């Protein structure tokens, strides 16, 4: 159902995984831009921490 995919009532999980030579701070700016650009969206972030 297309309505469910874009419903403002739902929550969106965004998984941020940095590259081979990256660290946990690499995608924090992306997270901030998404939060500022989509203020009404219910966003949940999973930030990688283990593969550093």
C-alpha positions as semicolon CSV with decimal commas, in nm:
position;residue;x (nm);y (nm);z (nm)
1;X;0,000;0,000;0,000
2;X;0,158;0,325;-0,117
3;X;-0,007;0,529;0,160
4;X;0,172;0,329;0,429
5;X;0,512;0,387;0,267
6;X;0,482;0,765;0,286
7;X;0,258;0,804;0,589
8;X;0,372;1,079;0,828
9;X;0,245;0,867;1,117
10;X;0,507;0,598;1,071
11;X;0,867;0,592;1,183
12;X;1,162;0,562;0,946
13;X;1,478;0,375;1,039
14;X;1,794;0,510;0,877
15;X;2,100;0,288;0,906
16;X;2,429;0,477;0,876
17;X;2,734;0,260;0,808
18;X;3,065;0,427;0,731
19;X;3,326;0,289;0,495
20;X;3,634;0,083;0,562
21;X;3,856;0,371;0,678
22;X;3,575;0,566;0,845
23;X;3,472;0,626;1,203
24;X;3,152;0,693;1,397
25;X;3,175;1,072;1,343
26;X;3,168;1,049;0,962
27;X;2,791;1,030;0,928
28;X;2,685;1,260;1,212
29;X;2,661;1,552;0,968
30;X;2,434;1,348;0,741
31;X;2,213;1,270;1,042
32;X;2,197;1,639;1,135
33;X;2,106;1,746;0,780
34;X;1,828;1,488;0,760
35;X;1,685;1,597;1,095
36;X;1,694;1,964;0,993
37;X;1,561;1,900;0,643
38;X;1,273;1,678;0,756
39;X;1,154;1,838;1,082
40;X;0,815;1,665;1,092
41;X;0,939;1,318;1,009
42;X;0,977;1,050;1,272
43;X;1,334;0,940;1,209
44;X;1,525;0,677;1,404
45;X;1,896;0,640;1,336
46;X;2,119;0,338;1,381
47;X;2,476;0,469;1,373
48;X;2,756;0,216;1,323
49;X;3,011;0,201;1,603
50;X;3,174;-0,142;1,580
51;X;3,351;-0,155;1,245
52;X;3,615;0,111;1,310
